[in-house]
Coordinates of C-alpha atoms in Angstrom, one line a residue:
M1 CA 216.9 118.6 123.2
E2 CA 219.7 118.6 120.7
P3 CA 220.2 115.7 118.2
G4 CA 223.3 114.6 120.1
A5 CA 221.2 114.0 123.2
F6 CA 219.0 111.7 121.2
E7 CA 222.0 109.6 120.3
D8 CA 222.9 109.2 124.0
E9 CA 219.4 107.8 124.8
L10 CA 219.3 105.6 121.7
T11 CA 222.7 104.1 122.0
C12 CA 223.1 100.4 122.8
A13 CA 225.4 99.8 125.8
V14 CA 227.2 96.9 124.0
C15 CA 228.0 98.2 120.5
L16 CA 227.7 101.9 121.5
Q17 CA 225.8 102.5 118.2
V18 CA 222.2 103.6 117.6
Y19 CA 219.9 100.5 118.4
Q20 CA 219.3 98.0 115.6
D21 CA 216.2 95.9 116.2
P22 CA 216.1 96.7 120.0
V23 CA 214.9 94.1 122.5
V24 CA 214.1 94.7 126.2
L25 CA 215.0 92.5 129.3
S26 CA 212.8 92.2 132.3
C27 CA 215.1 94.6 134.1
Q28 CA 213.9 97.3 131.6
H29 CA 217.3 97.7 129.9
S30 CA 217.4 97.5 126.1
F31 CA 220.1 96.2 123.6
C32 CA 220.4 95.4 119.9
L33 CA 219.1 91.9 119.3
K34 CA 222.4 90.8 117.7
C35 CA 224.5 92.4 120.4
I36 CA 222.8 90.7 123.4
E37 CA 222.6 87.3 121.6
G38 CA 226.2 87.5 120.6
L39 CA 227.3 88.5 124.1
W40 CA 225.4 85.7 125.8
A41 CA 226.7 83.2 123.2
Q42 CA 230.3 84.1 124.0
T43 CA 230.2 84.4 127.8
P44 CA 227.6 82.2 129.3
G45 CA 228.2 82.4 133.1
P46 CA 227.9 79.5 135.6
E47 CA 225.1 81.3 137.3
G48 CA 223.2 81.9 134.1
F49 CA 222.9 85.0 132.0
D50 CA 223.2 88.6 133.1
C51 CA 222.2 92.1 132.0
P52 CA 225.4 93.9 130.6
Q53 CA 224.2 97.1 132.1
C54 CA 222.8 96.3 135.7
H55 CA 224.3 92.8 135.9
R56 CA 221.1 91.2 137.1
K57 CA 221.2 87.4 136.8
F58 CA 218.8 85.4 134.7
N59 CA 218.5 81.6 135.0
P60 CA 217.2 80.1 132.8
R61 CA 217.9 82.4 129.8
P62 CA 215.0 84.9 129.5
S63 CA 213.0 85.5 126.3
L64 CA 214.0 88.6 124.4
E65 CA 211.0 90.8 123.8
R66 CA 211.0 93.4 121.0
N67 CA 210.9 96.9 122.3
F68 CA 208.3 98.4 120.0
T69 CA 208.3 101.8 121.6
L70 CA 212.1 102.1 121.1
C71 CA 211.9 100.7 117.6
N72 CA 209.5 103.5 116.6
I73 CA 211.7 106.2 118.1
V74 CA 214.8 104.9 116.4
E75 CA 213.0 104.8 113.1
K76 CA 211.9 108.4 113.4
Y77 CA 215.4 109.4 114.5
N78 CA 217.0 107.7 111.5
R79 CA 214.7 109.5 109.1
S80 CA 215.7 112.8 110.6
Q81 CA 219.5 112.2 110.0
P82 CA 221.5 113.3 106.9
P83 CA 221.7 110.5 104.4
A84 CA 225.3 110.8 103.3
D85 CA 228.8 111.6 104.5
S86 CA 229.6 115.2 103.5
A87 CA 233.3 114.7 103.7
R88 CA 233.3 112.9 100.3
V89 CA 231.3 115.5 98.4
V90 CA 233.2 117.8 96.0
C91 CA 232.2 121.0 94.2
D92 CA 230.5 120.4 90.8
Y93 CA 232.2 123.5 89.3
C94 CA 235.8 122.6 90.2
V95 CA 236.6 120.3 87.3
E96 CA 240.4 120.3 87.2
N97 CA 241.1 120.7 90.9
P98 CA 238.1 119.4 92.8
S99 CA 237.5 121.2 96.0
P100 CA 235.4 119.9 99.0
A101 CA 231.8 121.1 98.8
V102 CA 230.5 123.1 101.7
K103 CA 226.8 123.3 100.6
T104 CA 224.5 121.6 98.2
C105 CA 221.8 123.6 96.5
L106 CA 218.5 121.7 96.2
K107 CA 217.1 124.0 93.6
C108 CA 220.2 123.8 91.3
E109 CA 220.8 120.2 92.3
I110 CA 224.6 120.9 92.6
S111 CA 227.2 121.0 95.3
L112 CA 229.4 124.1 95.8
C113 CA 232.7 124.9 97.3
S114 CA 233.2 128.0 99.4
H115 CA 234.3 130.0 96.3
H116 CA 231.5 128.9 94.0
L117 CA 229.0 129.3 96.8
K118 CA 229.4 133.1 96.9
P119 CA 226.8 133.9 94.1
H120 CA 224.2 131.9 96.1
L121 CA 224.9 134.0 99.1
L122 CA 225.2 137.4 97.5
N123 CA 223.0 137.3 94.4
K124 CA 219.3 138.0 95.1
A125 CA 218.5 135.7 92.1
F126 CA 219.4 132.7 94.3
S127 CA 217.6 133.9 97.5
G128 CA 214.9 131.3 97.0
H129 CA 217.3 128.4 96.7
T130 CA 217.6 126.0 99.6
L131 CA 221.1 125.3 100.8
I132 CA 221.9 122.2 102.9
E133 CA 224.9 120.3 104.1
P134 CA 226.8 118.7 101.2
V135 CA 225.4 115.4 99.9
A136 CA 226.9 113.3 97.2
D137 CA 223.7 111.8 95.8
L138 CA 220.4 113.7 95.6
K139 CA 218.3 110.6 94.7
D140 CA 217.4 110.1 98.3
R141 CA 216.0 113.7 98.3
Q142 CA 214.0 113.2 95.1
C143 CA 210.5 111.9 94.7
V144 CA 210.5 108.4 93.3
D145 CA 207.5 109.1 91.1
H146 CA 208.3 112.6 89.8
K147 CA 212.1 112.8 90.2
K148 CA 211.7 116.2 91.8
I149 CA 213.2 117.5 95.1
L150 CA 211.2 116.6 98.2
E151 CA 210.1 119.9 99.6
Y152 CA 207.0 119.0 101.8
Y153 CA 206.0 116.6 104.5
C154 CA 202.7 114.7 104.3
E155 CA 201.3 114.2 107.8
D156 CA 198.7 111.8 106.7
D157 CA 201.2 109.3 105.2
A158 CA 204.2 110.4 107.3
E159 CA 206.5 110.9 104.3
C160 CA 208.2 113.6 102.3
V161 CA 206.7 114.7 99.0
C162 CA 207.5 116.9 96.0
V163 CA 205.5 119.7 94.4
S164 CA 204.0 117.4 91.8
C165 CA 202.8 115.1 94.6
V166 CA 201.0 118.0 96.1
I167 CA 199.5 119.4 92.9
T168 CA 198.6 116.3 90.9
G169 CA 199.7 113.3 92.9
K170 CA 198.1 111.2 95.6
H171 CA 198.9 113.7 98.3
K172 CA 197.0 116.7 96.9
S173 CA 194.2 116.5 99.5
H174 CA 196.4 115.7 102.5
T175 CA 197.7 117.8 105.3
L176 CA 201.1 119.2 104.3
L177 CA 203.9 120.8 106.3
S178 CA 207.1 122.5 105.2
L179 CA 210.2 120.5 106.0
D180 CA 211.1 122.9 108.7
Q181 CA 207.7 122.6 110.3
A182 CA 207.8 118.8 110.0
Q183 CA 211.3 118.8 111.6
A184 CA 210.1 120.8 114.6
A185 CA 207.0 118.6 115.0
I186 CA 208.9 115.3 114.8
K187 CA 211.6 116.6 117.1
E188 CA 208.9 117.5 119.7
E189 CA 207.4 114.1 119.3
L190 CA 210.8 112.4 119.8
E191 CA 211.4 114.4 122.9
R192 CA 208.0 113.3 124.3
E193 CA 208.7 109.7 123.5
I194 CA 212.2 109.8 125.0
E195 CA 210.8 111.2 128.2
K196 CA 208.2 108.4 128.3
L197 CA 211.0 105.9 127.8
Q198 CA 213.1 107.5 130.6
V199 CA 210.1 107.3 132.9
Q200 CA 209.5 103.7 131.9
Q201 CA 213.0 102.6 132.6
N202 CA 213.8 104.7 135.6
G203 CA 210.4 104.8 137.4
S204 CA 208.6 101.6 136.2
S205 CA 206.3 99.9 138.7
K206 CA 208.5 96.7 138.3
Q207 CA 211.6 98.6 139.3
R208 CA 209.7 100.1 142.3
D209 CA 208.5 96.7 143.2
L210 CA 212.1 95.4 143.1
E211 CA 213.3 98.3 145.3
R212 CA 210.5 97.8 147.7
S213 CA 211.2 94.0 147.9
E214 CA 214.9 94.7 148.5
A215 CA 214.1 97.1 151.4
E216 CA 211.6 94.6 152.9
I217 CA 214.0 91.7 152.6
K218 CA 216.8 93.7 154.3
T219 CA 214.4 94.8 157.1
R220 CA 213.2 91.2 157.5
I221 CA 216.7 89.9 157.7
N222 CA 217.6 92.3 160.4
E223 CA 214.5 91.5 162.3
L224 CA 215.1 87.7 162.1
K225 CA 218.8 88.1 163.1
G226 CA 217.8 90.2 166.1
K227 CA 215.1 87.8 167.3
L228 CA 217.2 84.7 166.8
S229 CA 220.2 86.3 168.6
K230 CA 217.9 87.3 171.5
S231 CA 216.4 83.8 171.6
F232 CA 219.7 82.0 171.5
S233 CA 221.1 84.3 174.2
E234 CA 218.1 83.5 176.4
W235 CA 218.5 79.7 175.7
R236 CA 222.2 79.8 176.5
R237 CA 221.5 81.6 179.8
Q238 CA 218.7 79.0 180.5
L239 CA 221.0 76.1 179.7
E240 CA 223.7 77.4 182.1
E241 CA 221.1 77.7 184.8
D242 CA 219.8 74.2 184.0
E243 CA 223.4 72.8 184.2
E244 CA 224.0 74.5 187.6
Y245 CA 220.7 73.1 188.8
A246 CA 221.4 69.5 187.7
L247 CA 224.9 69.6 189.2
K248 CA 223.5 70.9 192.5
L249 CA 221.0 68.1 192.6
I250 CA 223.6 65.4 192.0
G251 CA 225.9 67.0 194.6
E252 CA 223.2 67.1 197.3
E253 CA 222.2 63.5 196.6
G254 CA 225.9 62.4 196.8
L255 CA 226.3 64.2 200.2
R256 CA 223.1 62.4 201.5
A257 CA 224.3 59.0 200.5
L258 CA 227.9 59.5 201.9
S259 CA 226.5 60.8 205.2
Q260 CA 224.4 57.7 205.6
I261 CA 227.4 55.5 204.9
R262 CA 229.4 57.3 207.5
S263 CA 226.6 56.8 210.1
C264 CA 226.3 53.1 209.4
S265 CA 230.1 52.8 209.5
E266 CA 230.3 54.4 213.0
A267 CA 227.6 52.1 214.3
L268 CA 229.5 49.0 213.0
N269 CA 232.9 50.1 214.5
G270 CA 232.1 49.7 218.3
M271 CA 235.0 47.2 219.0
E272 CA 236.6 49.2 221.8
Q273 CA 233.4 49.2 223.9
I274 CA 233.0 45.4 223.4
Q275 CA 236.6 44.8 224.6
L276 CA 235.9 47.0 227.7
M277 CA 232.9 45.0 228.6
D278 CA 234.8 41.8 228.1
R279 CA 237.5 43.0 230.6
E280 CA 234.8 44.0 233.1
T281 CA 233.2 40.5 232.8
Q282 CA 236.6 38.7 233.5
S283 CA 237.1 41.0 236.5
L284 CA 233.7 40.2 237.9
V285 CA 234.3 36.5 237.5
Q286 CA 237.3 36.8 239.9
R287 CA 235.0 38.1 242.7
D288 CA 232.8 36.2 245.0
P289 CA 229.4 35.0 243.7
L290 CA 227.4 37.6 245.5
S291 CA 229.4 40.5 244.1
F292 CA 229.3 38.9 240.6
I293 CA 225.5 38.6 240.7
Q294 CA 225.0 42.1 242.1
N295 CA 227.1 43.7 239.3
S296 CA 226.2 41.4 236.4
K297 CA 222.7 42.9 235.8
Q298 CA 224.1 46.3 234.8
L299 CA 226.8 44.7 232.7
L300 CA 224.3 42.4 231.0
S301 CA 222.1 45.4 230.1
R302 CA 225.1 47.2 228.5
V303 CA 226.0 44.1 226.5
T304 CA 222.4 43.7 225.2
E305 CA 222.3 47.4 224.2
T306 CA 225.6 47.2 222.5
Q307 CA 224.5 44.1 220.6
R308 CA 221.5 46.1 219.3
V309 CA 223.5 49.1 218.2
T310 CA 226.4 47.2 216.6
D311 CA 224.1 45.1 214.4
P312 CA 221.9 47.8 212.7
D313 CA 219.8 47.3 209.6
V314 CA 221.9 48.7 206.8
P315 CA 219.8 50.2 204.0
A316 CA 220.7 50.0 200.3
L317 CA 223.3 52.7 200.0
T318 CA 223.0 54.0 196.4
L319 CA 222.4 57.3 194.7
N320 CA 218.7 58.1 194.2
L321 CA 219.1 59.0 190.5
S322 CA 215.5 58.3 189.7
N323 CA 214.4 61.3 191.8
I324 CA 217.1 63.4 190.2
S325 CA 216.0 62.4 186.7
Q326 CA 212.4 63.4 187.5
L327 CA 213.4 66.8 188.8
I328 CA 215.7 67.6 185.9
Q329 CA 213.1 66.4 183.4
K330 CA 210.5 68.6 185.0
R331 CA 212.8 71.6 184.7
L332 CA 213.8 70.9 181.1
N333 CA 210.3 70.3 179.7
G334 CA 210.6 73.6 177.8
S335 CA 213.8 72.7 176.0
G336 CA 212.0 70.7 173.4
K337 CA 210.5 74.0 172.1
Y338 CA 213.8 75.3 170.8
H339 CA 213.4 73.7 167.4
S340 CA 209.8 74.7 166.9
D341 CA 210.6 78.2 168.2
I342 CA 213.3 78.7 165.6
L343 CA 211.0 77.5 162.8
G344 CA 208.4 79.9 164.2
I345 CA 210.8 82.9 164.1
I346 CA 212.0 82.3 160.6
G347 CA 208.5 81.5 159.4
Q348 CA 209.3 78.1 157.9
R349 CA 205.6 77.1 157.3
S350 CA 203.5 76.2 154.3
P351 CA 202.0 79.2 152.4
M352 CA 198.8 80.3 154.2
S353 CA 195.4 79.5 152.6
L354 CA 191.8 80.2 153.5
D355 CA 189.8 77.4 155.2
P356 CA 186.7 76.4 153.1
K357 CA 185.0 74.8 156.1
T358 CA 185.0 78.2 158.0
V359 CA 183.8 80.5 155.1
N360 CA 180.5 82.2 155.5
W361 CA 177.8 81.5 152.8
N362 CA 178.0 85.0 151.4
L363 CA 181.7 84.7 150.6
V364 CA 183.3 83.1 147.5
L365 CA 186.8 81.6 147.7
S366 CA 189.2 81.6 144.8
D367 CA 190.5 78.3 143.4
D368 CA 193.9 78.8 145.1
L369 CA 192.2 79.6 148.4
R370 CA 194.1 82.9 148.6
S371 CA 191.4 85.5 148.0
V372 CA 187.8 85.9 149.1
T373 CA 185.0 88.0 147.5
W374 CA 181.7 89.1 149.0
T375 CA 178.4 88.2 147.2
E376 CA 174.8 88.9 148.0
W377 CA 173.9 85.3 146.8
E378 CA 174.4 82.6 149.4
Q379 CA 176.7 79.8 148.2
P380 CA 175.8 76.1 148.5
Y381 CA 178.4 75.3 151.1
P382 CA 177.5 72.2 153.2
P383 CA 176.8 72.7 156.9
H384 CA 179.9 72.5 159.2
P385 CA 180.3 73.2 162.9
E386 CA 183.3 75.5 162.2
R387 CA 181.5 77.6 159.6
F388 CA 180.7 81.3 160.5
K389 CA 176.9 81.6 160.4
D390 CA 176.1 85.3 160.9
R391 CA 179.0 87.3 159.6
P392 CA 180.9 87.2 156.2
Q393 CA 184.1 85.9 157.8
V394 CA 186.7 83.2 157.1
L395 CA 189.8 81.9 158.8
C396 CA 193.1 80.5 157.5
S397 CA 193.7 76.8 157.7
Q398 CA 197.0 77.5 159.5
S399 CA 197.3 78.4 163.2
F400 CA 200.2 79.7 165.3
S401 CA 201.1 78.8 168.9
S402 CA 204.7 80.0 169.0
G403 CA 207.2 82.2 167.2
S404 CA 207.0 85.3 165.0
H405 CA 204.9 85.4 161.8
S406 CA 203.8 88.0 159.3
W407 CA 201.5 88.1 156.3
D408 CA 200.3 90.8 153.8
V409 CA 196.7 91.3 152.7
E410 CA 195.5 93.3 149.7
T411 CA 192.2 95.2 150.5
D412 CA 189.5 96.3 148.1
G413 CA 186.3 98.0 149.2
K414 CA 185.0 99.9 152.2
D415 CA 183.9 97.2 154.7
W416 CA 186.6 94.8 155.8
G417 CA 188.4 93.5 158.9
I418 CA 191.8 91.8 159.2
G419 CA 193.2 90.2 162.4
I420 CA 193.5 86.9 164.4
V421 CA 191.1 84.9 166.5
C422 CA 191.5 82.0 169.1
G423 CA 190.6 78.6 167.7
S424 CA 187.8 78.4 170.2
V425 CA 186.0 81.5 169.0
E426 CA 182.2 81.2 168.6
R427 CA 180.8 80.6 165.1
E428 CA 177.6 82.5 165.6
G429 CA 176.2 85.3 167.7
D430 CA 178.0 88.5 169.0
E431 CA 181.0 86.5 170.2
S432 CA 181.7 85.4 166.6
N433 CA 182.0 89.0 165.4
L434 CA 185.7 90.0 165.0
R435 CA 184.8 93.5 166.3
L436 CA 183.0 92.2 169.5
S437 CA 184.6 89.0 170.5
R438 CA 187.0 88.8 173.5
K439 CA 188.9 86.1 171.5
S440 CA 189.6 88.3 168.5
W441 CA 191.9 91.3 167.6
C442 CA 191.4 93.1 164.3
L443 CA 191.9 96.2 162.2
D444 CA 188.6 97.4 160.8
F445 CA 187.5 99.7 158.0
Y446 CA 183.8 100.2 158.1
D447 CA 181.5 101.7 155.5
D448 CA 180.8 104.7 157.7
D449 CA 184.4 105.8 156.8
S450 CA 185.8 104.9 160.2
F451 CA 189.2 103.2 160.7
R452 CA 189.5 101.4 164.0
A453 CA 191.4 98.7 166.0
Y454 CA 188.9 96.4 167.7
H455 CA 189.0 93.9 170.6
N456 CA 186.2 92.7 172.9
S457 CA 183.9 95.5 171.7
Q458 CA 186.5 98.1 172.6
F459 CA 188.1 100.1 169.9
T460 CA 190.7 102.7 169.1
V461 CA 190.0 105.2 166.3
L462 CA 192.9 105.5 163.9
P463 CA 193.8 108.2 161.4
L464 CA 191.9 107.5 158.2
N465 CA 194.0 107.0 155.1
W466 CA 192.2 106.5 151.8
S467 CA 195.3 105.2 150.0
I468 CA 195.6 102.1 152.2
S469 CA 195.4 99.0 149.9
R470 CA 197.9 96.7 151.4
I471 CA 198.2 95.7 155.1
R472 CA 201.0 93.8 156.8
V473 CA 200.1 91.8 160.0
Q474 CA 202.9 90.9 162.3
L475 CA 202.4 88.4 165.2
D476 CA 204.9 87.7 168.0
Y477 CA 203.2 84.9 170.0
E478 CA 205.5 84.8 173.0
A479 CA 205.7 88.6 173.3
G480 CA 201.9 88.8 173.0
T481 CA 201.9 91.5 170.3
L482 CA 199.9 91.8 167.1
S483 CA 200.9 94.8 164.9
F484 CA 199.5 96.3 161.7
H485 CA 201.4 98.3 159.1
R486 CA 200.5 100.1 155.9
V487 CA 202.7 98.8 153.1
T488 CA 203.8 101.3 150.4
D489 CA 207.4 102.1 149.4
S490 CA 208.0 101.7 153.2
L491 CA 206.2 100.4 156.3
R492 CA 204.0 102.8 158.3
H493 CA 202.9 101.6 161.7
L494 CA 199.1 101.7 162.3
H495 CA 198.4 99.9 165.6
T496 CA 199.8 97.3 168.0
F497 CA 197.8 95.1 170.4
Q498 CA 199.5 93.9 173.6
T499 CA 198.0 90.8 175.2
T500 CA 198.9 87.2 176.4
F501 CA 198.0 84.4 174.1
T502 CA 196.9 81.1 175.8
E503 CA 195.8 79.0 172.9
P504 CA 196.6 78.7 169.1
V505 CA 195.4 81.7 167.0
F506 CA 194.3 81.8 163.4
P507 CA 194.5 84.6 160.8
A508 CA 190.9 85.9 160.3
F509 CA 189.2 88.1 157.7
Y510 CA 185.9 89.9 157.5
C511 CA 184.8 90.9 154.0
G512 CA 181.6 92.9 153.7
N513 CA 182.3 94.5 150.4
K514 CA 184.3 93.5 147.3
S515 CA 187.4 91.4 148.2
L516 CA 190.5 90.6 150.3
K517 CA 193.6 88.7 149.0
L518 CA 196.5 87.0 150.8
L519 CA 199.8 88.1 149.2
N520 CA 202.1 85.8 151.1

């Protein structure tokens, strides 16, 4: 690597000069302390402070940590640079008409132009003299104690020394290198440190975490949008069907009431028949008494019948809206779930925590109730009907009865299980075992080096992967799916259970060795 390459790596992005007192931000970009402070003092943004290089926002203003690694590299780089500007150096032999020097002889301690340099290049008497780029002042190349040219490099004290320092001075027993050897060694060290710095900035774990978080957030956003769009489409379709059903009920009830009104109206409108019977009566009266009597029985019967029909009992003629309301209410009972379903899809719940009243006596919970550790010593937990008696298991305090949810678990050890159980799962006996219960579904890593997915004593053997240290659990309650993924730089699907959930389920953990930790 050439010196110019070092300058590119050691240049501040603000002042474009080699770093002076470099500091590093949490995004791993470094700047001169004065540069970043001056920049932030001049242009404080409404959204806080940002990195001049990657434009990451910081609010509040972050602390500026000194970059000690970079400080050391810059210091070594500065020591390796020429101490003076050769353009101002003139030849010591050119008295009347000074000419620019092209070399400085450390042995003669003079600077020479191209003309006066020739003897040093051609005469063998000068073959042992060291020529360097022109310098105006040789004091920086002289030993402070002996006033002699610095010709060696002391590795023990990391400084240049003269001959007297080596023979009679404090460096006579130290490890010494020629300046050429020291230059090569320091250059090699600088290259190594620069490479470390590049790896630190370009491939740091923090940067990888940020990139992984970005990918996870984008994936999660797309999943949420897809599920919400699907749910809202289904709800819109259901609402349209509900509207059609309600309008149909009201229409049918209206037809029933109107038909009843028409029937009663027809019964009350028999005036023509009454007038006919009246005319018949007047006609009979004109006949002789015998004919009248003989024909009056039939006419009297008709009059009596007509009286009964023309004076019917008229019911209350109204719409039966009470019955309609009950039918509609029965159909719309599921509508109240819309709000809870949305919250379930977007996961708007409190952070999950482990439930102390369920933890087995051989498990220790952390103070924040986010991690559990196995111990061979039983803990003095009080008796509780929800505590697991036979197995080192624990449940979360939170349960799920609708929506989609996910959580990550960090694993440590060779005997663990991660999954969900129904709230009614047994607390002792075989039915309390996450591997055996018909009310549990879990991913299991046992100490016989087997990796399996268990439910109701049935299992599926999965490819064993020793590097698994973080598991993501994804639950879709309505769809009846429970999926497990290995989390690294990306998600790798491990297994999915398909079932129908009929009661609330709780995240569950088995820890038979070392520890498990909830990460979200």
